[in-house]
């Protein structure tokens, strides 16, 4: 008998067909609607494999309802939506999709940095709203990127890819990370500094670190206060890393100059969220990895991880820190 798999969102048909070669597949096939929790709770009791997205909270109470579950395959590099400890205790493999989205997410990070510094969204709205009357010396002036100092918090794969992009802009590159990366320092001429130094010396502070208990609220009023008045904060990691209420206050009171946010503490962010009312904030709906090709690669890799795990083999990207053999 084939194992049973649930896919929590509509994905490309060829990928579903590939999984169907090994499993009986049930797809929550509404493209832009999240699977309701009660349906997920119901279905999880029957399945051997789960293909899910960051929108699903795979917590202990859900995992407890899944006696047959062998693998949770997340179509994302981040897996803070999954209780990995509980899964590990129950012998359930957890997998993710690193590498394939690195460059795409770094592209978006840099695009967001540029859009925020040069006020692209504000400028485009200004023009479309028929407000453009004349070229003017101080009209929509922003911050220079070329030659500025950038501080990257989190020098993982995506942090490194962002760092590489700064070279074309002749930027002075600082970084802070859990551990030093001598190879990266050598290759990219970046300097490891304390959080305090990074915050106080950077014109751009880019947050691209995983969301963990240690990085929750990593940036609060205390850290924002250390930043330059002309500084811009970019977050393409996870919302909870930056305290949103503190960021709002800092932006309103001119503690920092602007922010570019692709992620929010609660997603989707409510349309009346205070941060969305500020002209000096560029906001995006968590689209870091959203290129057509990359989303396809992520789905393919998540499927591959799932199938390998169901076959009893080692998935390409196992998150649990134990040996399942
Ligand atoms: C991830 O992969 O963790 C992103 O946030 C979604 O691509």
mmCIF file of C-alpha atoms and ligand atoms in Angstrom:
data_model
loop_
_atom_site.group_PDB
_atom_site.id
_atom_site.type_symbol
_atom_site.label_atom_id
_atom_site.label_comp_id
_atom_site.label_asym_id
_atom_site.label_seq_id
_atom_site.Cartn_x
_atom_site.Cartn_y
_atom_site.Cartn_z
ATOM 1 C CA UNK A 1 0.000 0.000 0.000
ATOM 2 C CA UNK A 2 1.260 3.474 -0.897
ATOM 3 C CA UNK A 3 1.954 5.967 1.904
ATOM 4 C CA UNK A 4 -0.487 8.845 2.299
ATOM 5 C CA UNK A 5 0.635 12.420 1.727
ATOM 6 C CA UNK A 6 -1.077 15.751 2.295
ATOM 7 C CA UNK A 7 0.070 18.811 0.311
ATOM 8 C CA UNK A 8 -1.267 21.920 2.007
ATOM 9 C CA UNK A 9 -1.467 24.169 -1.080
ATOM 10 C CA UNK A 10 -1.825 23.892 -4.821
ATOM 11 C CA UNK A 11 1.616 23.342 -6.370
ATOM 12 C CA UNK A 12 2.684 22.639 -9.963
ATOM 13 C CA UNK A 13 0.947 19.574 -11.414
ATOM 14 C CA UNK A 14 4.175 17.777 -12.533
ATOM 15 C CA UNK A 15 5.426 17.927 -8.940
ATOM 16 C CA UNK A 16 2.173 16.491 -7.607
ATOM 17 C CA UNK A 17 2.419 13.744 -10.243
ATOM 18 C CA UNK A 18 5.960 12.945 -9.134
ATOM 19 C CA UNK A 19 4.820 12.525 -5.538
ATOM 20 C CA UNK A 20 1.876 10.407 -6.765
ATOM 21 C CA UNK A 21 4.337 7.838 -8.115
ATOM 22 C CA UNK A 22 5.164 7.018 -4.482
ATOM 23 C CA UNK A 23 2.139 8.078 -2.519
ATOM 24 C CA UNK A 24 -1.602 8.618 -2.421
ATOM 25 C CA UNK A 25 -1.798 12.366 -2.521
ATOM 26 C CA UNK A 26 -4.396 14.685 -1.080
ATOM 27 C CA UNK A 27 -3.979 18.344 -2.099
ATOM 28 C CA UNK A 28 -5.590 21.339 -0.440
ATOM 29 C CA UNK A 29 -6.028 22.842 -3.855
ATOM 30 C CA UNK A 30 -7.001 26.431 -3.191
ATOM 31 C CA UNK A 31 -4.159 28.521 -4.474
ATOM 32 C CA UNK A 32 -4.384 31.556 -2.228
ATOM 33 C CA UNK A 33 -6.339 30.214 0.710
ATOM 34 C CA UNK A 34 -4.626 28.621 3.651
ATOM 35 C CA UNK A 35 -5.838 25.193 4.725
ATOM 36 C CA UNK A 36 -8.115 25.725 7.757
ATOM 37 C CA UNK A 37 -6.659 24.419 10.990
ATOM 38 C CA UNK A 38 -9.570 22.033 11.704
ATOM 39 C CA UNK A 39 -9.190 20.413 8.283
ATOM 40 C CA UNK A 40 -5.444 20.097 8.764
ATOM 41 C CA UNK A 41 -5.997 18.544 12.206
ATOM 42 C CA UNK A 42 -8.418 16.066 10.715
ATOM 43 C CA UNK A 43 -6.269 15.065 7.795
ATOM 44 C CA UNK A 44 -2.996 14.798 9.693
ATOM 45 C CA UNK A 45 -4.231 11.809 11.675
ATOM 46 C CA UNK A 46 -4.274 9.741 8.459
ATOM 47 C CA UNK A 47 -1.052 10.695 6.714
ATOM 48 C CA UNK A 48 2.555 9.469 6.516
ATOM 49 C CA UNK A 49 3.987 12.551 4.851
ATOM 50 C CA UNK A 50 3.197 16.254 5.037
ATOM 51 C CA UNK A 51 4.241 18.789 2.378
ATOM 52 C CA UNK A 52 3.607 22.180 3.974
ATOM 53 C CA UNK A 53 4.350 25.895 3.765
ATOM 54 C CA UNK A 54 5.457 28.497 6.311
ATOM 55 C CA UNK A 55 1.798 29.466 6.698
ATOM 56 C CA UNK A 56 1.026 26.266 8.601
ATOM 57 C CA UNK A 57 1.877 26.074 12.252
ATOM 58 C CA UNK A 58 3.069 22.522 12.791
ATOM 59 C CA UNK A 59 3.074 22.664 16.568
ATOM 60 C CA UNK A 60 3.135 19.971 19.244
ATOM 61 C CA UNK A 61 -0.660 19.710 19.469
ATOM 62 C CA UNK A 62 -0.866 19.031 15.718
ATOM 63 C CA UNK A 63 2.033 16.583 15.735
ATOM 64 C CA UNK A 64 0.328 14.708 18.605
ATOM 65 C CA UNK A 65 -2.586 14.026 16.275
ATOM 66 C CA UNK A 66 -0.345 12.342 13.689
ATOM 67 C CA UNK A 67 0.462 8.782 14.755
ATOM 68 C CA UNK A 68 1.738 7.700 11.316
ATOM 69 C CA UNK A 69 3.649 10.812 10.307
ATOM 70 C CA UNK A 70 7.215 10.141 9.131
ATOM 71 C CA UNK A 71 8.164 13.393 7.449
ATOM 72 C CA UNK A 72 7.263 17.084 7.501
ATOM 73 C CA UNK A 73 8.638 18.673 4.341
ATOM 74 C CA UNK A 74 8.575 22.470 4.530
ATOM 75 C CA UNK A 75 8.679 24.353 1.238
ATOM 76 C CA UNK A 76 10.925 27.050 2.734
ATOM 77 C CA UNK A 77 14.393 27.451 4.131
ATOM 78 C CA UNK A 78 13.039 28.804 7.429
ATOM 79 C CA UNK A 79 11.267 26.290 9.647
ATOM 80 C CA UNK A 80 10.235 28.346 12.672
ATOM 81 C CA UNK A 81 6.651 27.277 11.879
ATOM 82 C CA UNK A 82 7.519 23.714 12.928
ATOM 83 C CA UNK A 83 8.115 22.369 16.423
ATOM 84 C CA UNK A 84 11.255 20.465 15.443
ATOM 85 C CA UNK A 85 11.951 19.230 19.000
ATOM 86 C CA UNK A 86 8.573 17.545 19.269
ATOM 87 C CA UNK A 87 8.902 16.092 15.766
ATOM 88 C CA UNK A 88 12.364 14.753 16.610
ATOM 89 C CA UNK A 89 11.115 13.144 19.842
ATOM 90 C CA UNK A 90 8.442 11.379 17.808
ATOM 91 C CA UNK A 91 10.976 10.238 15.182
ATOM 92 C CA UNK A 92 9.518 12.476 12.478
ATOM 93 C CA UNK A 93 11.931 13.918 9.935
ATOM 94 C CA UNK A 94 11.725 17.636 9.231
ATOM 95 C CA UNK A 95 13.153 18.937 5.964
ATOM 96 C CA UNK A 96 13.587 22.357 4.339
ATOM 97 C CA UNK A 97 14.671 23.903 1.029
ATOM 98 C CA UNK A 98 17.916 25.870 1.447
ATOM 99 C CA UNK A 99 20.296 26.923 -1.363
ATOM 100 C CA UNK A 100 17.766 27.094 -4.203
ATOM 101 C CA UNK A 101 16.370 30.402 -2.936
ATOM 102 C CA UNK A 102 19.580 32.091 -1.804
ATOM 103 C CA UNK A 103 20.243 34.351 -4.794
ATOM 104 C CA UNK A 104 16.575 35.219 -5.346
ATOM 105 C CA UNK A 105 16.158 36.280 -1.723
ATOM 106 C CA UNK A 106 19.394 38.284 -1.860
ATOM 107 C CA UNK A 107 18.111 40.018 -5.032
ATOM 108 C CA UNK A 108 14.907 41.009 -3.240
ATOM 109 C CA UNK A 109 16.824 42.172 -0.179
ATOM 110 C CA UNK A 110 18.912 44.457 -2.328
ATOM 111 C CA UNK A 111 15.901 45.618 -4.329
ATOM 112 C CA UNK A 112 14.113 46.513 -1.089
ATOM 113 C CA UNK A 113 17.182 48.348 0.180
ATOM 114 C CA UNK A 114 17.344 50.388 -3.014
ATOM 115 C CA UNK A 115 13.598 51.039 -3.119
ATOM 116 C CA UNK A 116 13.656 52.303 0.467
ATOM 117 C CA UNK A 117 16.784 54.443 0.083
ATOM 118 C CA UNK A 118 15.524 56.092 -3.127
ATOM 119 C CA UNK A 119 11.842 56.235 -2.112
ATOM 120 C CA UNK A 120 10.705 54.343 -5.205
ATOM 121 C CA UNK A 121 7.216 53.429 -4.004
ATOM 122 C CA UNK A 122 6.518 56.925 -2.741
ATOM 123 C CA UNK A 123 7.823 58.411 -6.002
ATOM 124 C CA UNK A 124 5.729 56.095 -8.148
ATOM 125 C CA UNK A 125 2.570 56.858 -6.108
ATOM 126 C CA UNK A 126 3.356 60.577 -6.329
ATOM 127 C CA UNK A 127 3.456 60.422 -10.108
ATOM 128 C CA UNK A 128 0.365 58.209 -10.473
ATOM 129 C CA UNK A 129 -1.578 60.481 -8.141
ATOM 130 C CA UNK A 130 -0.965 63.373 -10.556
ATOM 131 C CA UNK A 131 1.163 65.310 -8.053
ATOM 132 C CA UNK A 132 4.191 65.816 -10.321
ATOM 133 C CA UNK A 133 4.201 69.457 -11.341
ATOM 134 C CA UNK A 134 7.853 70.236 -11.914
ATOM 135 C CA UNK A 135 11.370 68.889 -11.486
ATOM 136 C CA UNK A 136 12.519 70.255 -8.184
ATOM 137 C CA UNK A 137 15.886 70.156 -6.335
ATOM 138 C CA UNK A 138 14.477 68.651 -3.152
ATOM 139 C CA UNK A 139 11.744 66.523 -4.624
ATOM 140 C CA UNK A 140 11.760 62.960 -3.239
ATOM 141 C CA UNK A 141 15.421 63.031 -2.298
ATOM 142 C CA UNK A 142 16.714 59.881 -0.612
ATOM 143 C CA UNK A 143 19.900 58.272 0.652
ATOM 144 C CA UNK A 144 22.969 57.291 -1.363
ATOM 145 C CA UNK A 145 23.784 53.619 -1.651
ATOM 146 C CA UNK A 146 27.101 53.791 -3.526
ATOM 147 C CA UNK A 147 29.962 54.027 -1.044
ATOM 148 C CA UNK A 148 27.712 53.737 2.034
ATOM 149 C CA UNK A 149 28.334 51.420 4.995
ATOM 150 C CA UNK A 150 26.154 48.329 5.208
ATOM 151 C CA UNK A 151 25.909 46.063 8.259
ATOM 152 C CA UNK A 152 24.593 42.559 7.729
ATOM 153 C CA UNK A 153 23.162 40.758 10.758
ATOM 154 C CA UNK A 154 23.339 37.044 9.967
ATOM 155 C CA UNK A 155 26.102 35.930 7.617
ATOM 156 C CA UNK A 156 24.502 32.704 6.419
ATOM 157 C CA UNK A 157 24.042 31.786 2.769
ATOM 158 C CA UNK A 158 21.668 34.664 2.035
ATOM 159 C CA UNK A 159 23.727 37.136 4.074
ATOM 160 C CA UNK A 160 26.775 36.194 1.998
ATOM 161 C CA UNK A 161 24.842 36.595 -1.239
ATOM 162 C CA UNK A 162 23.709 40.067 -0.139
ATOM 163 C CA UNK A 163 27.314 40.859 0.813
ATOM 164 C CA UNK A 164 28.499 39.924 -2.690
ATOM 165 C CA UNK A 165 25.999 42.350 -4.205
ATOM 166 C CA UNK A 166 27.420 45.243 -2.182
ATOM 167 C CA UNK A 167 30.704 45.018 -4.080
ATOM 168 C CA UNK A 168 29.233 46.636 -7.195
ATOM 169 C CA UNK A 169 28.183 49.566 -5.026
ATOM 170 C CA UNK A 170 31.603 49.972 -3.447
ATOM 171 C CA UNK A 171 30.050 49.641 -0.002
ATOM 172 C CA UNK A 172 31.921 49.363 3.249
ATOM 173 C CA UNK A 173 30.812 45.984 4.592
ATOM 174 C CA UNK A 174 30.347 45.069 8.274
ATOM 175 C CA UNK A 175 28.731 41.942 9.639
ATOM 176 C CA UNK A 176 27.627 40.322 12.855
ATOM 177 C CA UNK A 177 26.954 36.628 13.201
ATOM 178 C CA UNK A 178 26.821 33.922 15.881
ATOM 179 C CA UNK A 179 30.277 32.826 14.751
ATOM 180 C CA UNK A 180 32.961 34.574 12.759
ATOM 181 C CA UNK A 181 33.439 33.596 9.108
ATOM 182 C CA UNK A 182 37.138 34.066 8.264
ATOM 183 C CA UNK A 183 36.656 32.741 4.689
ATOM 184 C CA UNK A 184 33.921 35.260 3.994
ATOM 185 C CA UNK A 185 35.977 38.033 5.601
ATOM 186 C CA UNK A 186 38.834 37.200 3.262
ATOM 187 C CA UNK A 187 36.727 36.730 0.128
ATOM 188 C CA UNK A 188 34.514 39.776 0.546
ATOM 189 C CA UNK A 189 36.689 42.083 2.613
ATOM 190 C CA UNK A 190 34.030 42.281 5.296
ATOM 191 C CA UNK A 191 34.731 43.133 8.919
ATOM 192 C CA UNK A 192 33.244 41.269 11.874
ATOM 193 C CA UNK A 193 31.986 43.733 14.485
ATOM 194 C CA UNK A 194 29.861 43.664 17.630
ATOM 195 C CA UNK A 195 26.131 44.334 17.273
ATOM 196 C CA UNK A 196 26.650 47.736 18.878
ATOM 197 C CA UNK A 197 29.348 48.763 16.392
ATOM 198 C CA UNK A 198 27.339 47.457 13.459
ATOM 199 C CA UNK A 199 24.270 49.401 14.515
ATOM 200 C CA UNK A 200 26.082 52.651 15.228
ATOM 201 C CA UNK A 201 28.280 52.670 12.102
ATOM 202 C CA UNK A 202 25.978 51.387 9.366
ATOM 203 C CA UNK A 203 23.923 53.452 6.949
ATOM 204 C CA UNK A 204 22.015 50.283 6.086
ATOM 205 C CA UNK A 205 21.308 47.540 8.620
ATOM 206 C CA UNK A 206 20.149 44.317 6.984
ATOM 207 C CA UNK A 207 18.546 41.617 9.114
ATOM 208 C CA UNK A 208 18.858 38.202 7.492
ATOM 209 C CA UNK A 209 19.233 35.805 10.379
ATOM 210 C CA UNK A 210 17.076 32.747 11.210
ATOM 211 C CA UNK A 211 14.196 33.286 13.642
ATOM 212 C CA UNK A 212 14.968 31.482 16.884
ATOM 213 C CA UNK A 213 14.454 32.042 20.613
ATOM 214 C CA UNK A 214 17.752 33.993 20.565
ATOM 215 C CA UNK A 215 16.848 36.275 17.655
ATOM 216 C CA UNK A 216 13.275 37.060 18.753
ATOM 217 C CA UNK A 217 13.163 40.821 19.445
ATOM 218 C CA UNK A 218 16.816 41.162 18.501
ATOM 219 C CA UNK A 219 16.062 44.728 17.371
ATOM 220 C CA UNK A 220 14.107 46.771 19.914
ATOM 221 C CA UNK A 221 14.094 50.461 20.914
ATOM 222 C CA UNK A 222 17.474 49.932 22.586
ATOM 223 C CA UNK A 223 19.148 48.801 19.345
ATOM 224 C CA UNK A 224 17.294 51.325 17.156
ATOM 225 C CA UNK A 225 18.575 54.105 19.395
ATOM 226 C CA UNK A 226 22.138 53.127 18.517
ATOM 227 C CA UNK A 227 21.525 53.544 14.781
ATOM 228 C CA UNK A 228 22.338 56.674 12.785
ATOM 229 C CA UNK A 229 19.535 59.151 12.159
ATOM 230 C CA UNK A 230 19.949 58.655 8.395
ATOM 231 C CA UNK A 231 20.031 54.854 8.697
ATOM 232 C CA UNK A 232 17.707 52.394 6.990
ATOM 233 C CA UNK A 233 16.678 49.048 8.455
ATOM 234 C CA UNK A 234 15.921 46.186 6.064
ATOM 235 C CA UNK A 235 14.276 42.970 7.266
ATOM 236 C CA UNK A 236 13.829 40.071 4.861
ATOM 237 C CA UNK A 237 14.182 37.368 7.532
ATOM 238 C CA UNK A 238 11.230 37.054 9.928
ATOM 239 C CA UNK A 239 8.985 39.677 11.472
ATOM 240 C CA UNK A 240 9.477 38.746 15.115
ATOM 241 C CA UNK A 241 13.187 39.576 14.956
ATOM 242 C CA UNK A 242 12.383 43.297 14.893
ATOM 243 C CA UNK A 243 9.993 44.684 17.498
ATOM 244 C CA UNK A 244 7.336 46.359 15.359
ATOM 245 C CA UNK A 245 5.979 48.764 17.992
ATOM 246 C CA UNK A 246 9.501 50.005 18.730
ATOM 247 C CA UNK A 247 10.284 50.317 15.029
ATOM 248 C CA UNK A 248 7.128 52.362 14.471
ATOM 249 C CA UNK A 249 8.117 54.768 17.260
ATOM 250 C CA UNK A 250 11.658 55.060 15.895
ATOM 251 C CA UNK A 251 10.394 55.860 12.392
ATOM 252 C CA UNK A 252 7.817 58.376 13.561
ATOM 253 C CA UNK A 253 10.266 60.143 15.858
ATOM 254 C CA UNK A 254 13.163 60.316 13.404
ATOM 255 C CA UNK A 255 15.372 57.932 15.397
ATOM 256 C CA UNK A 256 16.123 56.254 12.057
ATOM 257 C CA UNK A 257 15.366 57.409 8.504
ATOM 258 C CA UNK A 258 13.464 54.527 6.962
ATOM 259 C CA UNK A 259 12.724 50.814 6.844
ATOM 260 C CA UNK A 260 12.120 48.162 4.218
ATOM 261 C CA UNK A 261 10.115 45.196 5.442
ATOM 262 C CA UNK A 262 9.299 42.002 3.589
ATOM 263 C CA UNK A 263 8.194 40.194 6.748
ATOM 264 C CA UNK A 264 5.915 40.856 9.706
ATOM 265 C CA UNK A 265 5.279 39.417 13.110
ATOM 266 C CA UNK A 266 1.778 38.421 12.074
ATOM 267 C CA UNK A 267 1.297 37.506 8.424
ATOM 268 C CA UNK A 268 -0.660 38.543 6.511
ATOM 269 C CA UNK A 269 -0.073 41.903 8.193
ATOM 270 C CA UNK A 270 -3.431 43.631 8.834
ATOM 271 C CA UNK A 271 -4.068 46.435 6.311
ATOM 272 C CA UNK A 272 -4.497 48.921 9.170
ATOM 273 C CA UNK A 273 -1.152 48.079 10.804
ATOM 274 C CA UNK A 274 0.539 51.359 11.921
ATOM 275 C CA UNK A 275 3.747 50.577 9.987
ATOM 276 C CA UNK A 276 1.749 50.562 6.742
ATOM 277 C CA UNK A 277 0.728 54.176 7.270
ATOM 278 C CA UNK A 278 4.276 55.563 7.195
ATOM 279 C CA UNK A 279 5.734 57.072 4.014
ATOM 280 C CA UNK A 280 9.282 56.165 5.042
ATOM 281 C CA UNK A 281 8.546 52.422 5.099
ATOM 282 C CA UNK A 282 8.479 50.155 2.067
ATOM 283 C CA UNK A 283 6.413 47.065 2.781
ATOM 284 C CA UNK A 284 6.155 43.809 0.857
ATOM 285 C CA UNK A 285 4.059 40.656 1.384
ATOM 286 C CA UNK A 286 6.892 38.192 2.180
ATOM 287 C CA UNK A 287 8.104 37.765 -1.416
ATOM 288 C CA UNK A 288 11.832 37.231 -0.793
ATOM 289 C CA UNK A 289 11.973 33.954 -2.708
ATOM 290 C CA UNK A 290 9.162 34.779 -5.118
ATOM 291 C CA UNK A 291 10.629 34.309 -8.563
ATOM 292 C CA UNK A 292 8.868 31.866 -10.882
ATOM 293 C CA UNK A 293 11.951 29.680 -11.258
ATOM 294 C CA UNK A 294 12.892 29.673 -7.578
ATOM 295 C CA UNK A 295 9.415 28.815 -6.329
ATOM 296 C CA UNK A 296 9.451 25.874 -8.756
ATOM 297 C CA UNK A 297 12.849 24.741 -7.463
ATOM 298 C CA UNK A 298 11.636 25.019 -3.855
ATOM 299 C CA UNK A 299 8.592 22.856 -4.613
ATOM 300 C CA UNK A 300 10.756 20.311 -6.473
ATOM 301 C CA UNK A 301 13.227 20.129 -3.589
ATOM 302 C CA UNK A 302 10.468 19.823 -0.985
ATOM 303 C CA UNK A 303 8.980 16.970 -3.033
ATOM 304 C CA UNK A 304 12.369 15.282 -3.338
ATOM 305 C CA UNK A 305 12.955 15.529 0.423
ATOM 306 C CA UNK A 306 9.490 14.108 1.083
ATOM 307 C CA UNK A 307 9.888 11.175 -1.299
ATOM 308 C CA UNK A 308 13.357 10.238 0.000
ATOM 309 C CA UNK A 309 12.079 10.273 3.578
ATOM 310 C CA UNK A 310 9.059 8.130 2.684
ATOM 311 C CA UNK A 311 11.386 5.643 0.962
ATOM 312 C CA UNK A 312 13.359 5.400 4.207
ATOM 313 C CA UNK A 313 16.347 7.225 2.725
ATOM 314 C CA UNK A 314 18.112 10.341 3.981
ATOM 315 C CA UNK A 315 16.471 13.487 2.590
ATOM 316 C CA UNK A 316 18.717 16.079 0.964
ATOM 317 C CA UNK A 317 18.046 18.667 3.643
ATOM 318 C CA UNK A 318 17.257 17.244 7.044
ATOM 319 C CA UNK A 319 16.682 19.761 9.804
ATOM 320 C CA UNK A 320 16.634 17.417 12.839
ATOM 321 C CA UNK A 321 20.016 16.998 14.445
ATOM 322 C CA UNK A 322 19.732 13.214 14.778
ATOM 323 C CA UNK A 323 20.554 10.240 12.641
ATOM 324 C CA UNK A 324 17.411 8.435 11.476
ATOM 325 C CA UNK A 325 19.194 5.397 10.002
HETATM 326 C C1 LIG B 1 11.732 30.866 3.541
HETATM 327 O O1 LIG B 1 12.028 30.054 2.661
HETATM 328 O O2 LIG B 1 11.959 30.680 4.722
HETATM 329 C C2 LIG B 1 11.086 32.139 3.095
HETATM 330 O O3 LIG B 1 10.729 32.943 4.113
HETATM 331 C C3 LIG B 1 9.991 31.869 2.112
HETATM 332 O O4 LIG B 1 10.673 31.590 0.956
#
